[in-house]
Coordinates of C-alpha atoms and ligand atoms in Angstrom, one line a residue:
M3 CA 118.1 138.9 197.8
K4 CA 116.8 137.0 200.9
K5 CA 119.7 134.9 202.2
I6 CA 118.9 131.3 203.4
L7 CA 121.1 128.8 205.1
V8 CA 120.3 125.2 204.1
T9 CA 121.9 122.6 206.4
G10 CA 122.4 119.2 204.7
G11 CA 122.4 121.1 201.4
C12 CA 124.4 118.4 199.6
G13 CA 121.8 115.7 200.5
Y14 CA 118.9 114.4 198.5
I15 CA 116.1 116.7 199.6
G16 CA 118.5 119.5 200.5
A17 CA 120.0 119.7 196.9
H18 CA 116.5 119.7 195.3
T19 CA 115.4 122.4 197.7
I20 CA 118.4 124.6 196.9
V21 CA 117.5 124.4 193.2
D22 CA 113.9 125.4 193.9
L23 CA 115.0 128.3 196.2
I24 CA 117.4 129.7 193.6
E25 CA 114.8 129.4 190.9
N26 CA 112.5 131.4 193.2
G27 CA 114.9 134.3 193.8
F28 CA 116.6 133.3 197.1
E29 CA 120.4 133.5 197.8
V30 CA 121.5 130.2 199.3
I31 CA 124.5 129.0 201.3
S32 CA 124.9 125.4 202.4
A33 CA 126.3 123.7 205.5
D34 CA 127.1 120.0 205.0
N35 CA 130.0 117.9 206.4
N36 CA 129.5 115.5 203.5
S37 CA 129.6 112.5 205.9
R38 CA 126.8 111.1 203.8
S39 CA 126.8 113.2 200.7
S40 CA 129.2 114.6 198.1
E41 CA 130.0 118.3 197.4
S42 CA 130.0 117.4 193.7
I43 CA 126.3 117.8 193.8
L44 CA 126.8 121.6 193.9
D45 CA 128.4 121.4 190.4
S46 CA 125.2 119.8 189.2
I47 CA 123.1 122.4 191.0
E48 CA 125.2 125.0 189.1
K49 CA 124.4 123.3 185.8
I50 CA 120.7 123.5 186.6
T51 CA 120.5 127.0 188.1
G52 CA 123.7 128.8 186.9
K53 CA 124.6 129.5 190.5
L54 CA 127.6 127.9 192.4
V55 CA 126.4 127.6 196.0
K56 CA 129.0 127.9 198.7
N57 CA 129.1 124.9 201.1
Y58 CA 130.6 125.1 204.7
K59 CA 132.0 121.7 205.3
V60 CA 131.2 121.8 209.0
D61 CA 130.1 119.3 211.6
L62 CA 127.1 121.0 213.1
C63 CA 127.7 119.1 216.3
I64 CA 130.7 121.3 217.0
Y65 CA 129.3 124.6 218.2
D66 CA 132.3 126.8 217.5
D67 CA 132.5 125.7 213.8
T68 CA 128.7 126.2 213.4
V69 CA 128.7 129.7 214.9
A70 CA 131.5 130.7 212.5
I71 CA 129.1 130.2 209.5
F72 CA 126.8 132.9 211.0
Q73 CA 129.7 135.2 211.9
E74 CA 130.8 135.1 208.3
N75 CA 127.3 135.5 206.8
P76 CA 125.4 138.4 208.3
G77 CA 121.9 139.0 207.0
I78 CA 120.6 135.4 206.9
T79 CA 116.8 135.7 207.0
G80 CA 116.0 132.0 207.3
I81 CA 117.3 128.5 208.0
I82 CA 116.1 125.2 206.5
H83 CA 117.5 122.4 208.7
F84 CA 117.9 119.1 206.8
A85 CA 121.2 117.9 208.3
A86 CA 120.5 114.6 210.1
Y87 CA 121.0 110.9 209.7
K88 CA 117.9 109.3 208.3
S89 CA 118.2 105.5 208.0
V90 CA 115.4 103.8 210.0
G91 CA 117.2 100.5 210.1
E92 CA 120.6 101.9 211.1
S93 CA 119.0 104.0 213.9
V94 CA 117.5 100.8 215.4
K95 CA 121.0 99.3 215.6
K96 CA 122.8 102.6 216.7
P97 CA 120.2 104.7 218.7
L98 CA 122.8 106.8 220.6
F99 CA 124.7 107.6 217.4
Y100 CA 121.4 109.0 216.1
F101 CA 120.4 110.9 219.2
E102 CA 123.8 112.5 219.5
N103 CA 124.1 113.5 215.8
N104 CA 120.5 114.6 215.1
L105 CA 119.8 116.4 218.3
N106 CA 123.2 118.1 219.0
S107 CA 123.3 119.5 215.4
L108 CA 119.7 120.8 215.8
I109 CA 120.4 122.4 219.2
N110 CA 123.6 124.1 217.9
I111 CA 121.7 125.5 214.9
L112 CA 118.9 126.8 217.1
K113 CA 121.4 128.4 219.5
C114 CA 122.9 130.3 216.6
A115 CA 119.5 131.3 215.2
D116 CA 118.7 132.8 218.6
E117 CA 122.1 134.4 219.0
F118 CA 122.0 136.0 215.5
N119 CA 118.3 136.8 215.7
I120 CA 117.4 134.8 212.6
P121 CA 113.6 135.0 212.5
N122 CA 112.6 132.1 210.3
F123 CA 113.2 128.4 210.7
V124 CA 112.0 125.4 208.7
F125 CA 112.5 121.9 210.2
S126 CA 112.8 118.7 208.2
S127 CA 110.5 116.4 210.0
S128 CA 108.9 113.1 208.9
C129 CA 105.7 111.0 208.9
T130 CA 107.6 108.7 211.2
V131 CA 106.5 111.0 214.0
Y132 CA 103.0 109.4 213.8
G133 CA 104.3 105.9 214.6
N134 CA 101.7 103.2 213.6
P135 CA 98.6 105.4 213.3
D136 CA 95.2 104.0 214.4
A137 CA 93.4 105.8 211.5
I138 CA 94.6 106.9 208.0
P139 CA 94.9 109.2 206.3
V140 CA 96.7 111.2 209.1
T141 CA 96.2 114.9 209.6
E142 CA 98.6 117.2 211.5
E143 CA 96.3 116.7 214.5
T144 CA 96.6 112.9 214.5
P145 CA 98.2 112.1 217.9
M146 CA 101.7 110.8 217.8
K147 CA 102.1 107.1 218.7
P148 CA 105.5 105.9 220.1
A149 CA 108.1 106.2 217.4
E150 CA 109.0 102.8 215.8
S151 CA 112.8 103.7 215.6
A152 CA 115.4 106.0 217.1
Y153 CA 115.3 108.0 213.8
G154 CA 111.5 108.6 214.3
A155 CA 112.2 109.5 218.0
T156 CA 114.8 112.1 216.9
K157 CA 112.1 113.7 214.7
Q158 CA 109.5 113.7 217.5
M159 CA 112.0 115.2 219.9
G160 CA 113.3 117.6 217.2
E161 CA 109.8 119.0 216.7
Q162 CA 109.5 119.6 220.5
I163 CA 112.9 121.2 220.7
V164 CA 112.0 123.6 217.8
Q165 CA 108.7 124.5 219.4
E166 CA 110.3 125.3 222.8
A167 CA 113.1 127.3 221.1
V168 CA 110.7 129.6 219.3
N169 CA 108.5 130.0 222.4
C170 CA 111.3 131.9 224.1
N171 CA 112.2 134.3 221.4
E172 CA 110.5 136.3 218.6
S173 CA 111.3 133.8 215.9
K174 CA 108.9 131.5 214.1
A175 CA 109.1 128.0 212.7
I176 CA 107.5 125.5 210.4
L177 CA 107.7 121.8 210.8
L178 CA 107.4 119.9 207.5
R179 CA 106.4 116.2 207.8
Y180 CA 107.6 114.4 204.7
F181 CA 106.0 111.2 203.7
N182 CA 108.1 109.1 201.3
P183 CA 110.3 111.3 199.0
V184 CA 111.2 109.5 195.8
G185 CA 112.2 110.3 192.2
A186 CA 114.8 112.8 190.9
H187 CA 115.0 116.2 189.3
P188 CA 113.7 116.0 185.7
S189 CA 117.1 117.0 184.3
A190 CA 118.6 113.8 185.9
L191 CA 121.5 116.0 187.1
I192 CA 120.6 115.4 190.8
G193 CA 119.0 112.6 192.5
E194 CA 119.3 110.1 195.4
L195 CA 122.8 108.7 196.1
P196 CA 122.2 106.0 198.7
L197 CA 125.5 105.0 200.4
G198 CA 125.9 101.3 200.3
K199 CA 123.0 98.9 199.8
P200 CA 119.8 101.0 199.6
E201 CA 117.4 100.6 202.5
N202 CA 114.6 102.7 200.8
L203 CA 112.2 101.0 198.3
V204 CA 112.7 103.1 195.2
P205 CA 116.5 103.1 195.0
A206 CA 116.4 99.3 195.8
I207 CA 114.1 98.9 192.8
T208 CA 116.1 101.0 190.4
Q209 CA 119.4 99.4 191.5
T210 CA 117.9 96.0 191.0
A211 CA 116.5 97.0 187.6
I212 CA 119.9 98.3 186.4
G213 CA 121.8 95.2 187.7
K214 CA 123.7 96.9 190.6
L215 CA 121.7 94.5 192.8
S216 CA 120.9 91.0 191.6
T217 CA 117.5 91.0 193.2
M218 CA 115.4 92.7 195.9
Q219 CA 112.9 91.6 198.5
V220 CA 109.4 92.8 199.3
W221 CA 109.5 93.0 203.1
G222 CA 106.2 91.4 204.1
S223 CA 103.2 90.0 202.2
D224 CA 100.9 89.2 205.0
Y225 CA 99.9 92.7 206.2
E226 CA 96.2 93.6 206.4
T227 CA 96.3 95.6 203.2
R228 CA 94.8 95.1 199.7
D229 CA 97.7 92.9 198.5
G230 CA 99.5 92.1 201.8
S231 CA 102.4 94.6 201.3
C232 CA 102.8 97.9 203.2
V233 CA 101.1 101.1 202.2
R234 CA 103.0 104.4 201.9
D235 CA 102.5 107.9 200.5
Y236 CA 105.1 108.4 197.8
I237 CA 105.8 112.0 196.9
H238 CA 108.2 113.4 194.3
V239 CA 111.3 115.1 195.8
S240 CA 110.8 118.2 193.7
D241 CA 107.3 118.6 195.1
I242 CA 108.8 118.3 198.6
A243 CA 111.5 120.9 197.6
H244 CA 108.9 123.4 196.4
A245 CA 107.0 123.2 199.7
H246 CA 110.1 124.6 201.4
T247 CA 110.1 127.7 199.2
L248 CA 106.4 128.2 199.9
A249 CA 107.0 127.6 203.7
L250 CA 109.7 130.3 203.8
N251 CA 107.6 132.8 201.9
Y252 CA 104.7 132.0 204.2
L253 CA 106.9 132.9 207.2
L254 CA 108.5 135.9 205.5
E255 CA 105.0 137.3 204.7
N256 CA 103.9 136.6 208.3
K257 CA 101.0 134.4 207.3
N258 CA 101.8 131.8 210.0
E259 CA 98.9 130.9 212.3
S260 CA 101.2 130.3 215.3
N261 CA 105.0 130.5 216.0
C262 CA 105.3 126.8 215.0
D263 CA 103.0 125.6 212.2
V264 CA 103.0 121.9 211.1
F265 CA 102.3 120.6 207.6
N266 CA 102.0 117.1 206.1
L267 CA 103.8 116.8 202.8
G268 CA 102.3 113.8 201.0
T269 CA 100.1 113.3 197.9
G270 CA 97.2 112.0 200.0
D271 CA 97.3 108.7 198.1
G272 CA 98.6 105.4 199.6
H273 CA 100.2 102.7 197.4
T274 CA 101.4 99.3 198.3
V275 CA 105.0 98.1 197.7
L276 CA 103.7 95.7 194.9
E277 CA 101.8 98.6 193.3
I278 CA 105.0 100.7 193.2
I279 CA 106.9 97.8 191.6
N280 CA 104.2 97.5 189.0
E281 CA 104.2 101.2 188.4
F282 CA 108.0 101.1 188.0
E283 CA 107.8 98.2 185.5
K284 CA 105.3 100.2 183.4
A285 CA 107.3 103.4 183.5
S286 CA 110.7 101.8 182.7
G287 CA 109.7 98.8 180.6
V288 CA 111.9 96.7 182.8
K289 CA 110.6 93.5 184.5
L290 CA 111.8 93.6 188.1
N291 CA 113.5 90.6 189.7
Y292 CA 112.2 90.4 193.2
T293 CA 111.0 87.9 195.8
M294 CA 108.6 88.1 198.7
G295 CA 110.4 88.2 202.1
P296 CA 109.6 88.5 205.8
R297 CA 108.3 91.6 207.4
R298 CA 111.0 94.3 208.2
P299 CA 111.2 95.2 212.0
G300 CA 109.9 98.7 212.6
D301 CA 107.8 99.0 209.5
V302 CA 104.5 100.8 209.8
V303 CA 101.7 98.8 208.2
A304 CA 100.0 101.6 206.4
I305 CA 100.3 105.4 206.4
Y306 CA 99.4 108.2 204.0
A307 CA 98.7 111.9 204.4
N308 CA 95.7 114.2 204.6
N309 CA 97.4 117.1 202.9
D310 CA 94.5 119.6 202.9
K311 CA 96.3 122.0 205.3
A312 CA 99.4 122.4 203.1
K313 CA 97.2 123.0 200.1
K314 CA 95.0 125.6 201.9
R315 CA 97.6 127.4 203.9
L316 CA 100.8 127.1 201.7
G317 CA 99.1 126.9 198.3
W318 CA 101.1 123.7 197.8
Y319 CA 99.8 121.2 195.2
P320 CA 102.0 118.2 194.3
K321 CA 102.6 118.2 190.6
F322 CA 104.3 114.8 189.9
N323 CA 102.2 111.6 189.5
L324 CA 103.4 108.1 190.3
S325 CA 104.5 107.3 186.8
E326 CA 106.7 110.5 186.7
M327 CA 108.1 109.6 190.1
M328 CA 109.2 106.2 188.8
A329 CA 110.4 107.5 185.4
T330 CA 112.6 110.3 186.9
A331 CA 114.0 107.8 189.4
W332 CA 114.9 105.4 186.6
K333 CA 116.3 108.2 184.4
W334 CA 118.6 109.2 187.3
E335 CA 119.8 105.6 187.8
L336 CA 120.5 105.3 184.0
K337 CA 122.5 108.6 184.2
L338 CA 124.5 107.3 187.2
K339 CA 125.5 104.2 185.2
Y340 CA 126.1 105.7 181.8
D341 CA 127.1 109.3 182.3
E342 CA 130.7 109.4 183.5
N343 CA 130.2 113.1 184.1
I344 CA 128.2 112.3 187.2
F345 CA 131.0 112.4 189.8
V346 CA 130.4 109.9 192.6
D347 CA 132.5 110.3 195.7
P348 CA 135.2 107.5 195.6
N349 CA 134.5 107.1 199.4
A350 CA 130.8 106.4 198.7
N351 CA 130.5 102.7 198.9
L352 CA 127.9 102.4 196.2
N353 CA 128.2 98.7 195.4
Ligands
WQD408 C1 108.9 101.7 202.2 C2 108.3 100.4 202.1 C3 109.5 98.6 203.2 C4 113.0 98.4 200.7 C5 111.6 105.9 205.6 C6 111.5 106.9 206.7 C7 110.8 108.1 206.3 C8 111.4 108.7 205.0 C9 111.4 107.6 203.9 C10 113.0 110.4 205.3 C11 108.3 99.6 203.4 C12 109.4 98.3 201.7 C13 111.8 98.8 201.3 C14 113.1 97.1 200.1 C15 110.8 96.7 200.6 N1 112.7 109.1 205.3 N2 110.7 97.9 201.2 N3 112.0 96.3 200.1 O1 110.6 103.0 205.9 O2 108.5 104.0 204.8 O3 110.3 105.5 205.4 O4 112.1 106.5 204.5 O5 112.4 111.4 204.9 O6 110.9 109.1 207.3 O7 110.9 106.4 207.8 O8 110.6 103.9 203.6 O9 111.5 103.1 201.4 O10 112.5 102.2 203.5 O11 110.2 101.5 202.8 O12 109.8 95.9 200.6 O13 114.2 96.6 199.6 O14 109.0 99.6 201.2 O15 109.3 97.4 204.0 O16 107.1 98.8 203.5 P1 109.9 104.0 205.0 P2 111.3 102.7 202.8

């Protein structure tokens, strides 16, 4: 079987991607220091797939520990690199922390890929690389504006580092620009585990609906949009996961157009914050307690994807609609509250 290293494999998108890879015949190992995740998610992955994935609890910023993974695992044919901090708000407050972690870990992984001649690399990028676009929907050719946060800057720089790395060896890469990943695996055995008070919209909604939060705020009601709240392209995490399997096969079958192809991963539809709340209320039957608040610094007004290239080149077609995104997110929140079998790391400050 084709052996793939998934860094950040215990994270939200990483775990969903491991499930999809296993279901599509790949052998997977994970590298995750669990600084922002819990290894218990691997037990849930085993319940879904029947496979217990080995995780290397390694800080990828330490080169010697990173290289040991590759020494112990000959025959890795591809790497999917998720491991990074991803909170926009936190990155604005701690930029150096973000540059140090996100870039050092990427550089170490790329050095190992070069040293061990690993031919295929998939990089977890983000729609934040576009900044505040002049025109929407954005295509992969839309020029990058200045990043609105250190997090976005690490993704812009990360893309450039990957491109330069593959230019000087025989390897090839794909950059996947996620829009807003939401929802959970239909089994509700894996999902998003935000540490502390959730920054992202959908976990804020589900935690408010279940009573973990007393209320939530809509950040901004005076934007130039159809109802004054920001527009985003929400995409189910399982659709994002499947795109990684397709991207790996695209590289393994040498279908790539260049040594570093880029793809937008969004549904191609934009929805406002208020529309998402409305969709959640319909899907869950719960009336949400929220108030209209001020704008959040660093927020982009409106962005959504032109996803034609991923459809055409990868054969990727998002399957989950908005109602299913909200329903699976809600089912996961209910499971977290009522199913004591879902182990939550005692260190995770979830309240
Ligand atoms: C969405 C909208 C908020 C919380 C970030 C990253 C992106 C990706 C997804 C990694 C905004 C509003 C939110 C709340 C609110 N990360 N909101 N009340 O900032 O679009 O994107 O996360 O893959 O790369 O940049 O996502 O969910 O934080 O915000 O009104 O309590 O919801 O203002 O308009 P964002 P988000």
